[in-house]
Coordinates of C-alpha atoms and ligand atoms in Angstrom, one line a residue:
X1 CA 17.2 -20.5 4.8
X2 CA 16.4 -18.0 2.3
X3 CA 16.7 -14.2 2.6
X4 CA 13.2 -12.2 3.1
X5 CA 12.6 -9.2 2.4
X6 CA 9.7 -6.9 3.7
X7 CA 8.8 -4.0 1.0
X8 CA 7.1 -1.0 2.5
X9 CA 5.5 2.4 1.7
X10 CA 6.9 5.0 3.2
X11 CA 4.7 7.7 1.9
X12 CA 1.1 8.0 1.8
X13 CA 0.7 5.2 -0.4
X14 CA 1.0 4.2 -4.4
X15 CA 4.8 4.3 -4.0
X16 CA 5.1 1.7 -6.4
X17 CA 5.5 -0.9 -4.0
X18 CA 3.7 -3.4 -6.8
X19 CA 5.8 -2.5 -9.4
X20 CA 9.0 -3.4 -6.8
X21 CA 7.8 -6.7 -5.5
X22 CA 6.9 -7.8 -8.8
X23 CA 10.5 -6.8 -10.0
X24 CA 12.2 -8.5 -7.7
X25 CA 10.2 -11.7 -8.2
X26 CA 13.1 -12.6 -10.4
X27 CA 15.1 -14.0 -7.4
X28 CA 12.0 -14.9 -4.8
X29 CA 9.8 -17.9 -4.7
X30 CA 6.9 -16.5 -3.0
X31 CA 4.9 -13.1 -2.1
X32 CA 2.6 -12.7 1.1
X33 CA 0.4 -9.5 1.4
X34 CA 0.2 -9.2 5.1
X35 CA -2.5 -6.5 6.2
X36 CA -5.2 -3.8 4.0
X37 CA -7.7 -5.0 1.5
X38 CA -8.9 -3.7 -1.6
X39 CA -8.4 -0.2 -0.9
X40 CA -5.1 -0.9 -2.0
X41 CA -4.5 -0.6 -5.4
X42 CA -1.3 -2.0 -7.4
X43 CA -0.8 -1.7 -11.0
X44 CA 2.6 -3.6 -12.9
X45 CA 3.4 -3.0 -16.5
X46 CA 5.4 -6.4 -17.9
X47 CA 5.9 -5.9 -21.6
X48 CA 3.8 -4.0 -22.6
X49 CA 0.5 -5.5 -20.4
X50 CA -0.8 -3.4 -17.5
X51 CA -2.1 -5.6 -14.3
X52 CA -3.8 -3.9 -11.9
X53 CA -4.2 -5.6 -8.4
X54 CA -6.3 -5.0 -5.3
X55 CA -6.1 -8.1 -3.2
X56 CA -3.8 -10.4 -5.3
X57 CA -0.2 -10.6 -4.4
X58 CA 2.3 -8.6 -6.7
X59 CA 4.0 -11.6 -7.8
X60 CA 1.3 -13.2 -9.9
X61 CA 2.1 -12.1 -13.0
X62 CA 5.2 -14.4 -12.6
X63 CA 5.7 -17.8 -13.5
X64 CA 5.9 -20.6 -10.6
X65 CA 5.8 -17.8 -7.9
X66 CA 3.5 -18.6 -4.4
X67 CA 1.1 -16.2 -3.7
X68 CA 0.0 -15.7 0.0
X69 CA -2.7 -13.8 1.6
X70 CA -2.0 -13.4 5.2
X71 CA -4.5 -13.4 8.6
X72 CA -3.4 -9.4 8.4
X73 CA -5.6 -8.7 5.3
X74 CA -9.7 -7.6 5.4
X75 CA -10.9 -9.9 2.6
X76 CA -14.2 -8.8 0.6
X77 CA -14.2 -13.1 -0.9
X78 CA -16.5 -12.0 -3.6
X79 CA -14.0 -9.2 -4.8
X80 CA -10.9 -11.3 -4.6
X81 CA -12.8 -14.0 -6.4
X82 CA -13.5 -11.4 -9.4
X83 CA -10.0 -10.0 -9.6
X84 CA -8.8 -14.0 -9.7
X85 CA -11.7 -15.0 -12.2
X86 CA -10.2 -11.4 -14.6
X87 CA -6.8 -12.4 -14.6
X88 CA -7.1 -15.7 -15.2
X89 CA -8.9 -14.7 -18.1
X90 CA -6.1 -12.9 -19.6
X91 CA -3.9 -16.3 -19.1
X92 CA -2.3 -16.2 -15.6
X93 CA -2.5 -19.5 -13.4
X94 CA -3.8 -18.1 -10.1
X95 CA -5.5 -20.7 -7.8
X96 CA -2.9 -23.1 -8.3
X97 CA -0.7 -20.3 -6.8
X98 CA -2.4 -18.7 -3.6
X99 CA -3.0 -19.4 -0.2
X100 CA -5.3 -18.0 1.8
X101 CA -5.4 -17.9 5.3
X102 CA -8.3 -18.7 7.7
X103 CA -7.5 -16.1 10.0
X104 CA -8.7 -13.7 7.7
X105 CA -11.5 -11.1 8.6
X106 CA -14.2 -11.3 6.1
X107 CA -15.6 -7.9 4.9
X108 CA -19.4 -7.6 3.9
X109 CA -22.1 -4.9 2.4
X110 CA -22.6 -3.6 5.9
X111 CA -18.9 -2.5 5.9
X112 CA -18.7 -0.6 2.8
X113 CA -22.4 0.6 3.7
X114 CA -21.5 2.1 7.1
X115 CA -17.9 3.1 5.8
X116 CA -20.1 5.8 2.9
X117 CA -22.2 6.1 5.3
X118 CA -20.1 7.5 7.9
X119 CA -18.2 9.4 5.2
X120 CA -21.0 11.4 4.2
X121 CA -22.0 12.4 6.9
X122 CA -18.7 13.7 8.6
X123 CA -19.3 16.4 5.2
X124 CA -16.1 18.3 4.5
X125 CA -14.0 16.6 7.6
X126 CA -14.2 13.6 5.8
X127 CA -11.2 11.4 5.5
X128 CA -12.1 10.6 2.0
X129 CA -11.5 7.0 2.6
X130 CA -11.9 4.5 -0.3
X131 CA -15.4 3.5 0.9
X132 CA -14.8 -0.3 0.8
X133 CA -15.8 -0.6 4.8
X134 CA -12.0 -0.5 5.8
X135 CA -12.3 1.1 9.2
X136 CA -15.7 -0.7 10.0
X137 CA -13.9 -4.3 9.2
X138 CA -10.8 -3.4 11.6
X139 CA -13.8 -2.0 13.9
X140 CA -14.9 -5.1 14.1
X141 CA -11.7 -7.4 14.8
X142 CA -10.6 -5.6 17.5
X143 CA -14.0 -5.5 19.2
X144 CA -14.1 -9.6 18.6
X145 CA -16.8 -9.8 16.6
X146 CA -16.0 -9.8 12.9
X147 CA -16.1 -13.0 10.9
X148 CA -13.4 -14.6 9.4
X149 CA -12.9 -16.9 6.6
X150 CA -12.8 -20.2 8.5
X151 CA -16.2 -19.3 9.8
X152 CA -17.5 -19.7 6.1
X153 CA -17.1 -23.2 6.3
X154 CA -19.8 -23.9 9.7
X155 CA -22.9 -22.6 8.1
X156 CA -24.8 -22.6 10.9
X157 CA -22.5 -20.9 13.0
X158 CA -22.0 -18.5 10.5
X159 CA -25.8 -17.7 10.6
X160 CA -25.7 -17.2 14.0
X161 CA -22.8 -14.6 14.0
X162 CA -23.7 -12.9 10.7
X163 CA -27.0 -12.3 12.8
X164 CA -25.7 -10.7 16.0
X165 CA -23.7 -8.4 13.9
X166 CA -26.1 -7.2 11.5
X167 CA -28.3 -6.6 13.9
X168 CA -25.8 -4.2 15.3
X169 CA -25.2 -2.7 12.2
X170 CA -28.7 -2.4 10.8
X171 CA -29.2 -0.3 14.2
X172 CA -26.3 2.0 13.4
X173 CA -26.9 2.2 9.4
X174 CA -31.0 3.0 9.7
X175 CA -31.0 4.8 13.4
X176 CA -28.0 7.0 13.6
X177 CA -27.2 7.7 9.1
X178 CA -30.6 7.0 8.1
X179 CA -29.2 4.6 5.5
X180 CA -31.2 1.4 3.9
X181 CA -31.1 -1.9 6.4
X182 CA -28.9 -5.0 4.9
X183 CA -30.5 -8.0 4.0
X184 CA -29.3 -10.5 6.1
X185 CA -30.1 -13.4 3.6
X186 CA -28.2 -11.4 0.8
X187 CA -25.1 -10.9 3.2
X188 CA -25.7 -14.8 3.7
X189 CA -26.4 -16.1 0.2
X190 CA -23.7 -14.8 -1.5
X191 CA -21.2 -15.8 1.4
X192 CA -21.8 -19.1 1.0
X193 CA -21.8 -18.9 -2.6
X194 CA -18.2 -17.5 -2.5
X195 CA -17.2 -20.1 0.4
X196 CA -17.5 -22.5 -2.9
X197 CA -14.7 -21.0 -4.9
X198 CA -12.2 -19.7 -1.6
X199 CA -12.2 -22.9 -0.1
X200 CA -9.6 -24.7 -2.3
X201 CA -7.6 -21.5 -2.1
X202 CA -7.6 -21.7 2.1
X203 CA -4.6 -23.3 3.7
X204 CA -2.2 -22.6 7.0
X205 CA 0.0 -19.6 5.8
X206 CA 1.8 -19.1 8.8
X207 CA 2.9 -23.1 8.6
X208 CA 3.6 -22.5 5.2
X209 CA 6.2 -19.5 5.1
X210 CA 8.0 -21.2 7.8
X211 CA 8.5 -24.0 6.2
X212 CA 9.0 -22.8 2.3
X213 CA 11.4 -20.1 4.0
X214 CA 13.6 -23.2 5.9
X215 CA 13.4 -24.7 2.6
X216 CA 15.1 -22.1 1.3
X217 CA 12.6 -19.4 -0.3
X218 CA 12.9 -16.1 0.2
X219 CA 9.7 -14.4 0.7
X220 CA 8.8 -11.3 -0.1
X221 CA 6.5 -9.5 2.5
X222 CA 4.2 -6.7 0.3
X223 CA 3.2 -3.8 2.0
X224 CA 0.1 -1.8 0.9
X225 CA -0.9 1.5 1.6
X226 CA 2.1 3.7 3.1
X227 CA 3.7 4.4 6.9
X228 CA 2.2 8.0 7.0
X229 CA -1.5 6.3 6.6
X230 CA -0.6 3.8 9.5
X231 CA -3.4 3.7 12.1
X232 CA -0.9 4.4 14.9
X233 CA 1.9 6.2 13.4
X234 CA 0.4 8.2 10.4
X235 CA -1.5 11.4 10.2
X236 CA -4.2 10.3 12.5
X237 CA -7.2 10.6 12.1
X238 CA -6.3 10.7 8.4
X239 CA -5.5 7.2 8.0
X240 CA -5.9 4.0 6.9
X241 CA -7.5 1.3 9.7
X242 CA -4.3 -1.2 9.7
X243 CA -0.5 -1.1 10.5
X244 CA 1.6 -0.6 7.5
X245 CA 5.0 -0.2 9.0
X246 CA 7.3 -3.2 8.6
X247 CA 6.5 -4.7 12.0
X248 CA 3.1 -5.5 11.1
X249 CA 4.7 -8.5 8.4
X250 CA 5.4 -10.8 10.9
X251 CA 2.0 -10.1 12.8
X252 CA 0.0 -10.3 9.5
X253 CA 1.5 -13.3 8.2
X254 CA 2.1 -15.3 11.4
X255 CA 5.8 -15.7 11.2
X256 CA 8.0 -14.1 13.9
X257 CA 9.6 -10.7 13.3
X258 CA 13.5 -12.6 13.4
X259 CA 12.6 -14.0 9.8
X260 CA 12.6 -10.7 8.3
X261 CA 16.1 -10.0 6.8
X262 CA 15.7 -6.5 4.9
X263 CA 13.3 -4.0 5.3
X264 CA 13.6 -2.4 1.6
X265 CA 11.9 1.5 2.1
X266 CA 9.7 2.5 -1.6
X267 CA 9.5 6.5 -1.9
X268 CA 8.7 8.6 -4.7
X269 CA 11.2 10.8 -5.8
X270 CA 8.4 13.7 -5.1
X271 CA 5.0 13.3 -2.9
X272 CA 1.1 12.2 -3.7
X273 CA -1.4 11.6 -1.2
X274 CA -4.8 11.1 -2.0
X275 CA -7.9 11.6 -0.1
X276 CA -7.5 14.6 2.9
X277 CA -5.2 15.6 5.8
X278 CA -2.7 17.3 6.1
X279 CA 0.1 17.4 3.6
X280 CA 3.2 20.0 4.1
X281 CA 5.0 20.1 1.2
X282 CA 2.0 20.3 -0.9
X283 CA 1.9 22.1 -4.6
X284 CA -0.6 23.5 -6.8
X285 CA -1.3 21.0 -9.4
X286 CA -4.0 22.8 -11.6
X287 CA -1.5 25.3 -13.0
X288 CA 0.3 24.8 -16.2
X289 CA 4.0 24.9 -16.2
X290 CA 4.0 24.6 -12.8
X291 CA 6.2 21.4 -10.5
X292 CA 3.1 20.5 -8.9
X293 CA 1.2 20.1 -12.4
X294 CA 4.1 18.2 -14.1
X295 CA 4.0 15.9 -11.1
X296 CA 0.4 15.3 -11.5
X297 CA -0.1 14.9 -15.1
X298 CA 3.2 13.4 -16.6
X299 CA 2.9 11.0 -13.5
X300 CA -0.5 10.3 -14.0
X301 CA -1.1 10.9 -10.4
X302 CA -4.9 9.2 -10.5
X303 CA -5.4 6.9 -7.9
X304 CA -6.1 3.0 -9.0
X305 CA -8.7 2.3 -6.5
X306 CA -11.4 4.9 -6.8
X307 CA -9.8 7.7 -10.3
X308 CA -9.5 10.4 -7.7
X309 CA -6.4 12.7 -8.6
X310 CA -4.0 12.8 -6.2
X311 CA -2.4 15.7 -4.5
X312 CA 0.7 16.3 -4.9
X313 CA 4.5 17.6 -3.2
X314 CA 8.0 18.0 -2.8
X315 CA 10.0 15.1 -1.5
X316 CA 9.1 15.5 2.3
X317 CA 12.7 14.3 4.0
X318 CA 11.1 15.2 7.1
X319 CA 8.3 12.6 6.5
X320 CA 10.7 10.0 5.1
X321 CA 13.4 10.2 7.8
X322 CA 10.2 9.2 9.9
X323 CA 8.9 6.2 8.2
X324 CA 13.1 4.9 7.6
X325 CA 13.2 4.7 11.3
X326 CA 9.3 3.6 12.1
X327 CA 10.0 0.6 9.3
X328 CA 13.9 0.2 10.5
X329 CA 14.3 0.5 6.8
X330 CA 18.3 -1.0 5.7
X331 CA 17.3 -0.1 1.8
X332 CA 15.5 2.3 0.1
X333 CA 14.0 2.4 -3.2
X334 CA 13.1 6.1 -5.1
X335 CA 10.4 5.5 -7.8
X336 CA 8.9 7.7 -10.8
X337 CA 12.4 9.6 -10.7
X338 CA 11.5 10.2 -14.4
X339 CA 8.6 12.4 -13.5
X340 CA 11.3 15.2 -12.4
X341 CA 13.1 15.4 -15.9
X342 CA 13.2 19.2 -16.9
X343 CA 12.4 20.8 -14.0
X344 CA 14.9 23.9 -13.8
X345 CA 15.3 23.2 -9.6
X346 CA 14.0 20.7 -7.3
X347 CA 13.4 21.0 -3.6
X348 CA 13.4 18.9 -0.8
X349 CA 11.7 19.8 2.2
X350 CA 14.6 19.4 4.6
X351 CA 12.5 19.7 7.9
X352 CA 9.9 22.5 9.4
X353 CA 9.3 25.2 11.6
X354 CA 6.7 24.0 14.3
X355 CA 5.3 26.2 17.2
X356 CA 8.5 28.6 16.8
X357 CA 11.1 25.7 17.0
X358 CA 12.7 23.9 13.9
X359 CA 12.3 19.9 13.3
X360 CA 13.8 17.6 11.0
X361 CA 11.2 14.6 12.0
X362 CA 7.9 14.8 10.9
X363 CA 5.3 15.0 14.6
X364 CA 2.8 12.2 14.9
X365 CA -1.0 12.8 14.1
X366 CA -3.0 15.5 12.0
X367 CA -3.0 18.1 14.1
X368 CA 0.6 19.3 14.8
X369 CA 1.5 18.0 10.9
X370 CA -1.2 21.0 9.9
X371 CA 0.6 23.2 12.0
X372 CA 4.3 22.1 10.4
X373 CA 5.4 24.9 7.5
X374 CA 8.0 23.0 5.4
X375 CA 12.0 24.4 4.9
X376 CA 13.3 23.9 1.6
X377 CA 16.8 22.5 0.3
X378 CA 16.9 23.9 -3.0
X379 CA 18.8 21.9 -5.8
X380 CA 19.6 22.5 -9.5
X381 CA 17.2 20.2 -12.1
X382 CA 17.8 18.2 -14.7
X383 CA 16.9 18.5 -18.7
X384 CA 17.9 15.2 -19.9
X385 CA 15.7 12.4 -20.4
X386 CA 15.6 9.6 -17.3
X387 CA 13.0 7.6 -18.7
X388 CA 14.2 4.2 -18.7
X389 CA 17.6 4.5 -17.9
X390 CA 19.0 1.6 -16.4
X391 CA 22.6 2.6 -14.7
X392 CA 23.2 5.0 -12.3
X393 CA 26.6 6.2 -14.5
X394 CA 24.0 7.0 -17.2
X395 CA 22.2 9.7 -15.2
X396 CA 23.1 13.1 -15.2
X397 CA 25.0 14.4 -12.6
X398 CA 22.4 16.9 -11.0
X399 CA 20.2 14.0 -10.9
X400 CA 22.5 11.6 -9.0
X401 CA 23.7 14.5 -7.1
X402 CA 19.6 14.2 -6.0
X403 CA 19.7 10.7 -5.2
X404 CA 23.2 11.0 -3.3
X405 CA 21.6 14.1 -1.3
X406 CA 18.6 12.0 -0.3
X407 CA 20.7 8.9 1.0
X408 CA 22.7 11.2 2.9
X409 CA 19.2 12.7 4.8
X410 CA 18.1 9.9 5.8
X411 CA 21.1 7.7 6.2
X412 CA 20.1 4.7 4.3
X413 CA 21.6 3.1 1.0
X414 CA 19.6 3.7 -1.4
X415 CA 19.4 0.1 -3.4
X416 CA 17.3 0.8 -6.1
X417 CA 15.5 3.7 -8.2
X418 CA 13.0 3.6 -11.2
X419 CA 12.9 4.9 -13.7
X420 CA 9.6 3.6 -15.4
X421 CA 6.6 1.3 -14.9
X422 CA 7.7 -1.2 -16.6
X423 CA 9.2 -4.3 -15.1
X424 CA 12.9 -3.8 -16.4
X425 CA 12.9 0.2 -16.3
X426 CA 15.3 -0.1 -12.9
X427 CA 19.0 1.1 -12.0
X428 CA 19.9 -2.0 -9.7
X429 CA 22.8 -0.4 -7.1
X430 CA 22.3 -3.3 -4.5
X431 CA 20.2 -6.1 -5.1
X432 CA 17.6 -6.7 -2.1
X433 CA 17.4 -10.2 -2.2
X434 CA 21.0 -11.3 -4.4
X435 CA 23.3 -9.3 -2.1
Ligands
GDP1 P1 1.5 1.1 -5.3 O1 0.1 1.2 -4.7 O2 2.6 1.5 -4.3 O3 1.8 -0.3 -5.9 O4 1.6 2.1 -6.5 P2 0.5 2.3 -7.7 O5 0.6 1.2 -8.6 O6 -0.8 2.6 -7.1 O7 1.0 3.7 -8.3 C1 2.3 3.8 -8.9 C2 2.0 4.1 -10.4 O8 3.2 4.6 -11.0 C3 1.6 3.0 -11.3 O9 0.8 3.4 -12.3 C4 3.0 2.5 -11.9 O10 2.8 1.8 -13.1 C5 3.7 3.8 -12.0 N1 5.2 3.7 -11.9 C6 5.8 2.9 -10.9 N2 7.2 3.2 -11.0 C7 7.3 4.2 -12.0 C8 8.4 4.9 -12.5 O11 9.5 4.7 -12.1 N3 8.2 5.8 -13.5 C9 6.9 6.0 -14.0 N4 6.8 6.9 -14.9 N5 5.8 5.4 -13.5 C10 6.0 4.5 -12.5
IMO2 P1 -1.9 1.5 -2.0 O1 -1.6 0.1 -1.5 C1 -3.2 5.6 -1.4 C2 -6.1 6.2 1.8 C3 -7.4 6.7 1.3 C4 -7.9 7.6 2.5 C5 -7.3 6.8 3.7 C6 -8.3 5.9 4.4 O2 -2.4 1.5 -3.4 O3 -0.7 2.3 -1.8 P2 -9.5 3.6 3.7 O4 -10.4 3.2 2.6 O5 -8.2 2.8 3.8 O6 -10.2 3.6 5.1 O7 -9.0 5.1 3.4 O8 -6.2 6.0 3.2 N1 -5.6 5.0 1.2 C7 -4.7 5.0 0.2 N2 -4.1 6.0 -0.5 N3 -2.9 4.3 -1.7 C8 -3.5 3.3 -1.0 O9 -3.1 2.0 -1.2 C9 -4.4 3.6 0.0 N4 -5.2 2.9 0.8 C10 -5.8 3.7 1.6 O10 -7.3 7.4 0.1 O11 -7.2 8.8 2.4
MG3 MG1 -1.7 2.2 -5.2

């Protein structure tokens, strides 16, 4: 059997989780996204060539690798269809490689409509969500009447529930936002057009991990989004609509939870969050000279899905210690360390002051995070250059003094950090999958 591994966000997202998987494709056979959509947004750099990827697993871009898309993920066909069709045009094999499931929820124009929809109209409470009808498809599943890819193949059943539920939706969109009614043949047509090109792709993933994993794969299970956007433990209701936390692998790929042998935790070395709620450890990133504005332009802190700039922190510990125990996380990861280079001191925020008492675990939902005023551990900086450094020895010490300080909070190894985008740009302390 081979050794799986699950790789999870444990921020608010754009951790670098795709750079990770794709990195440690090197000693895994296949890669299964297991919940999210497109709102996720992963981007690789392999010599020199930037891929960026929404719906398709992180480890395309290398040869011979499986690709799976689990029953967990929302699937918009006609995007993933596009984003196969582009990178196949710049010379990657990509059907030949990736499994879809039928168990997956199929997202439509009513979605995204009523997601905007919603969006404006909540003003400036919005959640500033990516607008691709996230929380309307998950809306859907767990009131039992979303459509799902294996419905794509019974046309006439297909009519029949693509009916009921636009009629529910057209009610919604025109009576309570005022917005323009979907066309039910448009939402139909093009399904069935795209039914053409997914249905080679569709096969039993749950079947086939088992079986390539007792063959001796290992798997890698690639998170999206981040644990502090997870519908139930995140900063509710600023959030994403599924489980990110490692648990939800097994339920969003259909294997059971005993197959997962390392849960490897992806951080920043600082924090971004885009879109609103609350944020403790937040900086000013507009100001020149500033921590905040060095983490936001010399990390190109722009998120991949919609360009919005992302907000940026200090390394919340409080936050972290949270998601290493929500994700039962047995290796960590710390990405973009080379952002930090030349900063005179660096902080991490250690824990708060909430309501008059002091915690060193971050408090579930928006509400009380708002309330939480962050308590600093100061350390001294670093001027020499990280970028691409490739052993730990080679650091300086202030900066492995960092790294050592940030294993210690939140008592996990730490088995990996990087140190740029590009494939190779890793120090390797423990190797996820080899060790
Ligand atoms: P994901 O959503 O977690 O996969 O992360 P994103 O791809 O959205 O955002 C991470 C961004 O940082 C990408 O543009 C990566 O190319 C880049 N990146 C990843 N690791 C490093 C690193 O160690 N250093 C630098 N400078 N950039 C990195
Ligand atoms: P990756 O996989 C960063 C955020 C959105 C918004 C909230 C809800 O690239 O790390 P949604 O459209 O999901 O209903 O939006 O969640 N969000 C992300 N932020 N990275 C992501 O994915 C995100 N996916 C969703 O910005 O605040
Ligand atoms: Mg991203």
């Amino acid at each position: 059997m081979g050794k799986n591994v699950v790789v999870v966000g444990l921020q608010w997202g754009d951790e670098g989780k795709g750079k990770i998987v794709d990195w440690l494709t090197d000693y895994a056979q296949g890669v299964v996204r297991f919940h999210g959509g497109h709102n996720a947004g992963h981007t690789l750099v392999v010599d020199g060539t930037e891929y960026k990827l929404n719906l398709v697993p992180s480890g395309v871009v290398r040869k011979g690798v499986q690709c799976y898309i689990g029953n967990g993920v929302v699937l918009e066909t006609h995007h993933l269809l596009s984003e196969i069709s582009a990178l196949e045009a710049r010379g990657l094999d990509v059907r030949s490689r990736l499994k879809v499931s039928p168990g997956c929820p199929l997202i439509f124009s009513y979605h995204s409509a009523l997601d905007v929809a919603r969006e404006a109209a909540k003003g400036s409470g919005k959640i500033g969500t990516t607008g691709k009808g996230i929380g309307p498809i998950h809306e859907d599943k767990v009131a039992r009447r979303s459509l799902h890819v294996y419905d794509l193949f019974n046309p006439t059943r297909f009519g029949e529930k693509l009916e009921e539920v636009l009629d529910y939706y057209n009610f919604v969109l025109t009576q309570k936002f005022g917005a323009k009614a979907i066309s039910f043949e448009a939402v139909r047509d093009q399904a069935m057009a795209d039914a053409e090109g997914i249905k080679p792709l569709v096969a039993d993933v749950s079947a086939a991990l088992y079986a390539a994993n007792k063959a001796g794969q290992s798997i890698l299970f690639e998170g999206a989004h981040g644990s502090m956007l997870d519908i139930d433990h995140g900063t509710y209701p600023f959030v994403t609509s599924s489980n990110c936390v490692a648990g939800q692998a097994a339920v969003g790929s259909g294997i059971g939870p005993g197959l997962l042998h390392h849960v490897l935790g992806v951080a920043k070395a600082y924090c971004t969050r885009v879109g609103g709620g609350p944020f403790p450890s937040e900086l000013d990133i507009e100001t020149a000279g500033t921590p905040g504005h060095q983490m936001s332009s010399k990390g190109r802190e722009f998120g991949t899905v919609t360009g919005r700039k992302r907000r940026c922190g200090w390394l919340d510990i409080a936050a972290l210690k949270r998601a290493v125990q929500l994700n039962g996380v047995t290796g960590l990861c710390i990405t973009k360390f080379d952002i930090l280079d030349g900063l005179s001191e660096v902080k991490l925020c250690t824990g708060y002051k909430l309501g008059g008492k002091t915690v060193d675990l971050s408090p579930l939902g928006a509400d009380d995070v708002a309330r939480c005023e962050p308590i600093y551990e100061t350390l001294p900086g670093w001027k020499e250059n990280t970028f691409g450094v490739r052993s730990f020895e080679a650091l300086p010490a202030n900066a492995r003094a960092y790294i050592e300080r940030i294993a210690q909070l939140c008592e996990v190894p730490i088995d990996a950090i990087s140190t740029g985008p590009e494939r190779n740009e890793m120090i390797l302390r423990r190797h996820p999958i080899a060790s």
